[in-house]
Amino acid sequence: MQFDGFLGNTAARRLLAPLIDSGRFPHAILMEGLPGSGRMTLAKLIAKAAVCTACSAEGYSAEGYSAEGYSAEGYSAEGARPCGVCSGCYKAENGIHPDITVAGGDRTARSFHIGAVRGLLEDAWLIPNEAPRRVFILAEAGAMTPEAQNALLKMLEEPPPRLMFILTCENRSELLTTVQSRLLTVALAGVSAEEGLPFLRERLPDLPPDKLAAALTLFDGRLGQVLEALGEEDTFSRIGEIARALAEGIAAGGEWALMKATGPLAAAKGGDRALIDGVLAQLLLILRDALALYAGAAVSTAPETARLLVNRLGARQLMHAVTTVQQLQRDRLYNMNQTLLVSLLCSRMHA
């Protein structure tokens, strides 16, 4: 299995590579991970491998295919999948393969309705156009309504022999346990600095290395969010400004000062996940730096802001602030919108 463009996640590679290399594609896979962890990148790579015609010199044949995978007569171990040069790979790479369908929600709770799932399932029994199987990629599957999940469950329980589902979500708990039990779950995480920094330097050669390293640390190695934050609008710089303002609002004491500092968060677009998550992560780093400063350690994230917190708050108050931000980060895993997040930040911080 070729994992071109997909870094890190050794455990996921070890799980998937033998299955794909042997042609034993699971009928349903769940890619679980936070935004930017490579869920869609890996999903599309597996879909490309599933339609790659490098499985034999003549390509796939009906005689070599079975519901369990490719038989010895139709499968050749020579070459890697996806090969990247066959017509199947070319079409998959350019999003025009007739046997790959991408559908999904928009990260908003219950935005993936039963009507969309039923529409997909109506096509599920159609034979593939040119590949040995059809692949349905269901993005943000956690946004499926319970009705939509139950409709999908029926197909997962008795799948057609030439159909493969690849689902993505942030947390498997968003799915019904009955659906989870029918999926091979692959958990994804961020990459290390050793892997991530060369990739970022190649993609963003005009940015200073220290900024790339800081962004990679802030998003815990999730390259997708790093690239989003360091894009044309330079969300990364805004993240630092907003986080420092929030920390100053916490230091000022009282809910009103903090509410004023949350203005940019409240006004953020609902889909601006990199900004909102980045601000929480940066704020947590500043608060932890303040605790470190109490112990006499050196700090680097925002020294002046950390010193202000130390001068205004006690250690117990800082620990409460750290716990509050950590809880909000956990709450974000369940797609909490920014309006509720701002309200809880202000109310919990001074509780």
Coordinates of C-alpha atoms in Angstrom, one line a residue:
M1 CA 0.0 0.0 0.0
Q2 CA 1.3 3.4 -1.0
F3 CA 0.5 6.1 1.5
D4 CA 1.6 9.1 -0.6
G5 CA 0.7 12.4 1.0
F6 CA -0.4 10.7 4.2
L7 CA 2.1 11.0 7.0
G8 CA 2.6 9.5 10.5
N9 CA -0.1 7.2 12.0
T10 CA 2.1 4.0 11.9
A11 CA -0.6 2.0 13.7
A12 CA -3.2 2.8 11.1
R13 CA -0.7 1.9 8.3
R14 CA 0.1 -1.4 9.9
L15 CA -3.6 -2.2 10.2
L16 CA -4.6 -1.3 6.6
A17 CA -1.6 -2.2 4.5
P18 CA -1.9 -6.0 4.8
L19 CA -5.6 -5.9 4.0
I20 CA -5.1 -3.7 0.9
D21 CA -2.0 -5.4 -0.3
S22 CA -3.8 -8.7 -0.3
G23 CA -6.9 -7.3 -1.9
R24 CA -9.0 -8.1 1.2
F25 CA -10.7 -4.7 1.4
P26 CA -13.0 -4.4 4.4
H27 CA -16.6 -3.7 3.3
A28 CA -16.8 -0.7 5.8
I29 CA -14.1 1.4 7.4
L30 CA -14.4 4.3 9.8
M31 CA -11.7 7.0 9.9
E32 CA -11.8 8.6 13.3
G33 CA -9.8 11.7 14.1
L34 CA -9.9 15.4 14.8
P35 CA -10.1 17.9 11.9
G36 CA -6.8 18.1 10.0
S37 CA -5.7 14.6 11.1
G38 CA -5.9 13.3 7.5
R39 CA -9.2 11.4 7.6
M40 CA -10.3 12.4 4.0
T41 CA -6.7 12.1 2.7
L42 CA -6.6 8.5 3.8
A43 CA -10.1 7.8 2.8
K44 CA -9.4 8.9 -0.8
L45 CA -6.1 7.0 -0.9
I46 CA -7.9 3.8 0.1
A47 CA -10.7 4.5 -2.5
K48 CA -8.0 5.0 -5.1
A49 CA -6.4 1.7 -4.1
A50 CA -9.8 0.0 -4.4
V51 CA -10.2 1.1 -8.0
C52 CA -6.5 0.8 -9.1
T53 CA -6.2 -1.5 -12.1
A54 CA -2.6 -2.6 -11.2
C55 CA -3.9 -5.8 -9.5
S56 CA -2.8 -7.8 -12.5
A57 CA -1.2 -7.2 -15.8
E58 CA -4.5 -7.3 -17.5
G59 CA -6.4 -5.4 -14.8
Y60 CA -9.2 -6.7 -12.8
S61 CA -11.4 -9.4 -14.1
A62 CA -14.7 -10.8 -13.0
E63 CA -13.1 -14.3 -12.7
G64 CA -10.5 -13.0 -10.3
Y65 CA -12.9 -11.2 -8.0
S66 CA -14.9 -12.7 -5.2
A67 CA -16.9 -11.3 -2.3
E68 CA -14.0 -12.1 0.0
G69 CA -11.4 -10.3 -2.1
Y70 CA -9.2 -11.3 -5.1
S71 CA -8.5 -14.9 -5.7
A72 CA -5.1 -16.3 -6.4
E73 CA -5.9 -16.3 -10.1
G74 CA -6.9 -12.7 -10.3
Y75 CA -4.4 -11.1 -7.9
S76 CA -0.8 -10.4 -8.4
A77 CA 1.5 -9.1 -5.6
E78 CA 3.7 -7.3 -8.1
G79 CA 3.7 -3.5 -7.8
A80 CA 2.1 -1.3 -5.2
R81 CA -1.5 -0.1 -4.9
P82 CA -2.5 2.5 -5.7
C83 CA 0.0 2.6 -8.5
G84 CA -0.7 6.2 -9.4
V85 CA -0.4 5.7 -13.2
C86 CA -3.4 3.5 -14.3
S87 CA -6.6 5.0 -15.6
G88 CA -8.4 4.1 -12.3
C89 CA -5.8 6.0 -10.2
Y90 CA -5.9 9.0 -12.6
K91 CA -9.6 9.3 -12.4
A92 CA -9.7 8.8 -8.6
E93 CA -7.0 11.5 -8.2
N94 CA -9.0 14.0 -10.3
G95 CA -12.3 13.2 -8.6
I96 CA -13.9 11.8 -11.8
H97 CA -14.0 8.1 -11.2
P98 CA -17.5 6.8 -11.8
D99 CA -17.2 4.2 -9.1
I100 CA -16.3 6.6 -6.3
T101 CA -19.0 8.6 -4.7
V102 CA -18.4 11.3 -2.0
A103 CA -21.2 12.5 0.2
G104 CA -21.6 13.8 3.7
G105 CA -22.5 16.4 6.3
D106 CA -21.0 19.8 7.1
R107 CA -20.0 19.2 10.7
T108 CA -23.3 20.6 11.9
A109 CA -25.2 18.2 14.1
R110 CA -27.8 16.2 12.2
S111 CA -26.9 17.8 8.9
F112 CA -26.6 14.4 7.2
H113 CA -30.2 13.4 6.6
I114 CA -31.9 10.1 5.9
G115 CA -32.9 11.3 2.4
A116 CA -29.2 11.6 1.4
V117 CA -28.5 8.1 2.7
R118 CA -31.5 6.6 1.0
G119 CA -30.3 8.2 -2.3
L120 CA -27.0 6.5 -1.9
L121 CA -28.4 3.2 -1.0
E122 CA -30.6 3.2 -4.1
D123 CA -27.4 3.1 -6.1
A124 CA -25.6 0.6 -3.9
W125 CA -26.8 -2.5 -5.8
L126 CA -25.7 -1.2 -9.2
I127 CA -22.7 -3.1 -10.5
P128 CA -19.5 -1.1 -10.9
N129 CA -18.8 0.8 -14.1
E130 CA -15.2 -0.2 -14.6
A131 CA -13.6 -1.1 -11.2
P132 CA -14.1 -4.3 -9.2
R133 CA -16.1 -2.4 -6.6
R134 CA -17.9 0.8 -5.9
V135 CA -16.7 3.0 -3.1
F136 CA -18.9 5.4 -1.1
I137 CA -17.1 7.9 1.1
L138 CA -19.4 9.3 3.8
A139 CA -17.7 12.4 5.2
E140 CA -18.6 13.7 8.7
A141 CA -20.7 10.6 9.3
G142 CA -21.2 11.8 12.9
A143 CA -23.6 14.4 11.5
M144 CA -26.0 11.6 10.4
T145 CA -29.4 11.6 12.1
P146 CA -30.3 8.4 14.0
E147 CA -32.8 7.7 11.2
A148 CA -30.0 8.0 8.6
Q149 CA -27.7 5.8 10.6
N150 CA -30.4 3.1 10.9
A151 CA -31.0 3.2 7.2
L152 CA -27.2 2.7 6.6
L153 CA -27.1 -0.1 9.2
K154 CA -29.3 -2.3 7.1
M155 CA -26.8 -2.0 4.2
L156 CA -23.8 -2.6 6.5
E157 CA -25.5 -5.8 7.8
E158 CA -26.0 -7.3 4.4
P159 CA -23.6 -5.4 2.0
P160 CA -23.5 -6.2 -1.7
P161 CA -20.3 -8.0 -2.6
R162 CA -18.9 -5.2 -4.8
L163 CA -19.5 -2.3 -2.5
M164 CA -17.2 -0.5 0.1
F165 CA -18.1 2.2 2.6
I166 CA -15.5 4.6 4.0
L167 CA -16.9 6.8 6.8
T168 CA -15.1 9.7 8.5
C169 CA -16.0 11.3 11.9
E170 CA -14.3 13.1 14.8
N171 CA -15.4 10.6 17.5
R172 CA -16.8 7.1 17.0
S173 CA -19.3 7.8 19.9
E174 CA -21.2 10.0 17.5
L175 CA -22.4 6.9 15.8
L176 CA -24.9 4.3 17.1
T177 CA -23.2 1.4 18.7
T178 CA -24.9 -0.9 16.2
V179 CA -23.3 1.0 13.4
Q180 CA -19.9 1.0 15.1
S181 CA -20.0 -2.7 15.4
R182 CA -20.2 -3.1 11.6
L183 CA -17.1 -0.9 11.0
L184 CA -13.4 -1.4 11.0
T185 CA -12.3 1.7 13.0
V186 CA -9.0 3.4 12.2
A187 CA -8.0 6.0 14.8
L188 CA -5.9 8.9 13.4
A189 CA -3.7 11.5 15.1
G190 CA -1.3 14.3 14.3
V191 CA 2.2 13.7 13.1
S192 CA 5.5 14.3 14.8
A193 CA 7.7 17.4 14.2
E194 CA 10.2 15.3 12.4
E195 CA 7.7 14.3 9.9
G196 CA 5.5 17.4 9.8
L197 CA 8.1 20.2 9.5
P198 CA 9.7 19.0 6.2
F199 CA 6.2 18.6 4.8
L200 CA 5.3 22.2 5.9
R201 CA 8.6 23.7 4.7
E202 CA 7.9 22.2 1.2
R203 CA 4.3 23.4 1.1
L204 CA 5.0 26.9 2.7
P205 CA 8.5 27.8 1.8
D206 CA 8.0 31.5 2.4
L207 CA 7.1 31.2 6.1
P208 CA 9.8 31.2 8.8
P209 CA 10.6 27.8 10.3
D210 CA 9.7 29.0 13.9
K211 CA 6.2 29.9 12.8
L212 CA 5.7 26.5 11.1
A213 CA 7.0 24.8 14.3
A214 CA 4.7 26.9 16.5
A215 CA 1.6 26.1 14.4
L216 CA 2.4 22.4 14.3
T217 CA 2.7 22.3 18.1
L218 CA -0.5 24.3 18.5
F219 CA -2.5 21.9 16.5
D220 CA -0.8 18.8 17.9
G221 CA 0.6 17.8 14.5
R222 CA -2.7 17.9 12.6
L223 CA -1.4 19.1 9.3
G224 CA -4.8 19.9 7.7
Q225 CA -5.5 22.5 10.4
V226 CA -2.0 23.8 10.3
L227 CA -2.3 24.5 6.6
E228 CA -5.7 26.1 7.1
A229 CA -4.4 28.3 9.8
L230 CA -1.3 29.4 7.9
G231 CA -3.2 30.0 4.7
E232 CA -3.9 33.3 2.9
E233 CA -5.8 34.9 5.7
D234 CA -3.1 33.9 8.3
T235 CA -5.5 32.6 10.8
F236 CA -2.5 31.7 13.0
S237 CA -1.7 35.3 13.7
R238 CA -5.3 36.0 14.7
I239 CA -5.3 33.0 17.0
G240 CA -2.4 34.5 18.9
E241 CA -4.1 37.9 19.2
I242 CA -7.4 36.5 20.4
A243 CA -5.9 34.1 22.8
R244 CA -3.8 36.9 24.4
A245 CA -6.9 39.1 24.7
L246 CA -8.8 36.3 26.4
A247 CA -6.0 35.7 28.8
E248 CA -5.9 39.4 29.6
G249 CA -9.7 39.2 30.1
I250 CA -9.2 36.4 32.6
A251 CA -6.5 38.3 34.4
A252 CA -8.8 41.4 34.7
G253 CA -11.3 39.4 36.7
G254 CA -15.1 39.5 36.3
E255 CA -17.2 38.2 33.5
W256 CA -17.6 41.5 31.6
A257 CA -13.9 41.9 30.8
L258 CA -13.8 38.3 29.4
M259 CA -17.0 38.8 27.5
K260 CA -15.5 41.8 25.6
A261 CA -12.5 39.7 24.7
T262 CA -14.6 36.9 23.3
G263 CA -16.1 39.2 20.6
P264 CA -13.9 37.8 17.7
L265 CA -14.8 34.2 18.7
A266 CA -18.6 35.0 18.8
A267 CA -18.3 36.6 15.4
A268 CA -16.3 33.7 13.8
K269 CA -18.0 31.8 11.0
G270 CA -19.4 28.5 12.2
G271 CA -17.1 26.6 9.9
D272 CA -13.9 28.4 11.1
R273 CA -12.8 25.3 13.1
A274 CA -9.1 26.1 12.9
L275 CA -9.6 29.5 14.5
I276 CA -11.8 28.4 17.3
D277 CA -9.8 25.3 18.2
G278 CA -6.6 27.1 17.8
V279 CA -7.6 29.9 20.2
L280 CA -8.5 27.3 22.9
A281 CA -5.2 25.5 22.4
Q282 CA -3.2 28.7 22.5
L283 CA -5.1 30.0 25.5
L284 CA -4.3 26.7 27.3
L285 CA -0.6 27.1 26.5
I286 CA -0.6 30.6 27.9
L287 CA -2.3 29.5 31.1
R288 CA 0.2 26.6 31.5
D289 CA 3.0 29.0 30.9
A290 CA 1.7 31.1 33.8
L291 CA 1.7 28.1 36.1
A292 CA 5.3 27.3 35.0
L293 CA 6.3 30.9 35.7
Y294 CA 5.0 30.4 39.3
A295 CA 7.5 27.6 39.6
G296 CA 10.3 29.7 38.3
A297 CA 10.5 28.1 34.9
A298 CA 11.1 30.0 31.6
V299 CA 8.2 30.5 29.3
S300 CA 8.0 31.2 25.6
T301 CA 4.4 31.3 24.3
A302 CA 3.4 34.8 25.5
P303 CA 5.8 35.8 28.4
E304 CA 4.2 39.2 29.1
T305 CA 0.7 37.8 29.2
A306 CA 1.8 34.9 31.4
R307 CA 3.4 37.4 33.8
L308 CA 0.2 39.4 33.9
L309 CA -1.8 36.3 34.9
V310 CA 0.7 35.5 37.6
N311 CA 0.5 39.0 39.0
R312 CA -3.3 39.0 39.0
L313 CA -4.3 35.4 39.8
G314 CA -3.3 32.8 42.3
A315 CA -2.2 29.3 41.5
R316 CA -5.6 27.8 42.4
Q317 CA -7.4 30.3 40.0
L318 CA -4.9 29.4 37.2
M319 CA -5.6 25.7 37.7
H320 CA -9.3 26.4 37.5
A321 CA -8.8 28.3 34.3
V322 CA -6.7 25.4 32.8
T323 CA -9.4 22.9 33.8
T324 CA -12.1 25.1 32.2
V325 CA -10.3 25.3 28.9
Q326 CA -9.6 21.6 28.8
Q327 CA -13.3 20.8 29.4
L328 CA -14.3 23.2 26.6
Q329 CA -11.9 21.4 24.3
R330 CA -13.5 18.1 25.2
D331 CA -17.0 19.6 24.6
R332 CA -15.8 20.7 21.1
L333 CA -15.5 17.1 20.2
Y334 CA -19.3 17.0 20.1
N335 CA -19.6 20.0 17.7
M336 CA -20.4 22.6 20.2
N337 CA -21.1 25.9 18.3
Q338 CA -19.1 29.0 19.1
T339 CA -22.1 30.8 20.7
L340 CA -22.5 28.2 23.4
L341 CA -18.7 27.9 23.7
V342 CA -18.4 31.7 24.4
S343 CA -21.2 31.6 27.0
L344 CA -19.7 28.6 28.8
L345 CA -16.2 30.1 28.7
C346 CA -17.4 33.3 30.4
S347 CA -19.7 31.6 33.0
R348 CA -17.3 28.7 33.9
M349 CA -14.1 30.8 34.1
H350 CA -15.4 32.9 37.0
A351 CA -17.6 30.2 38.6

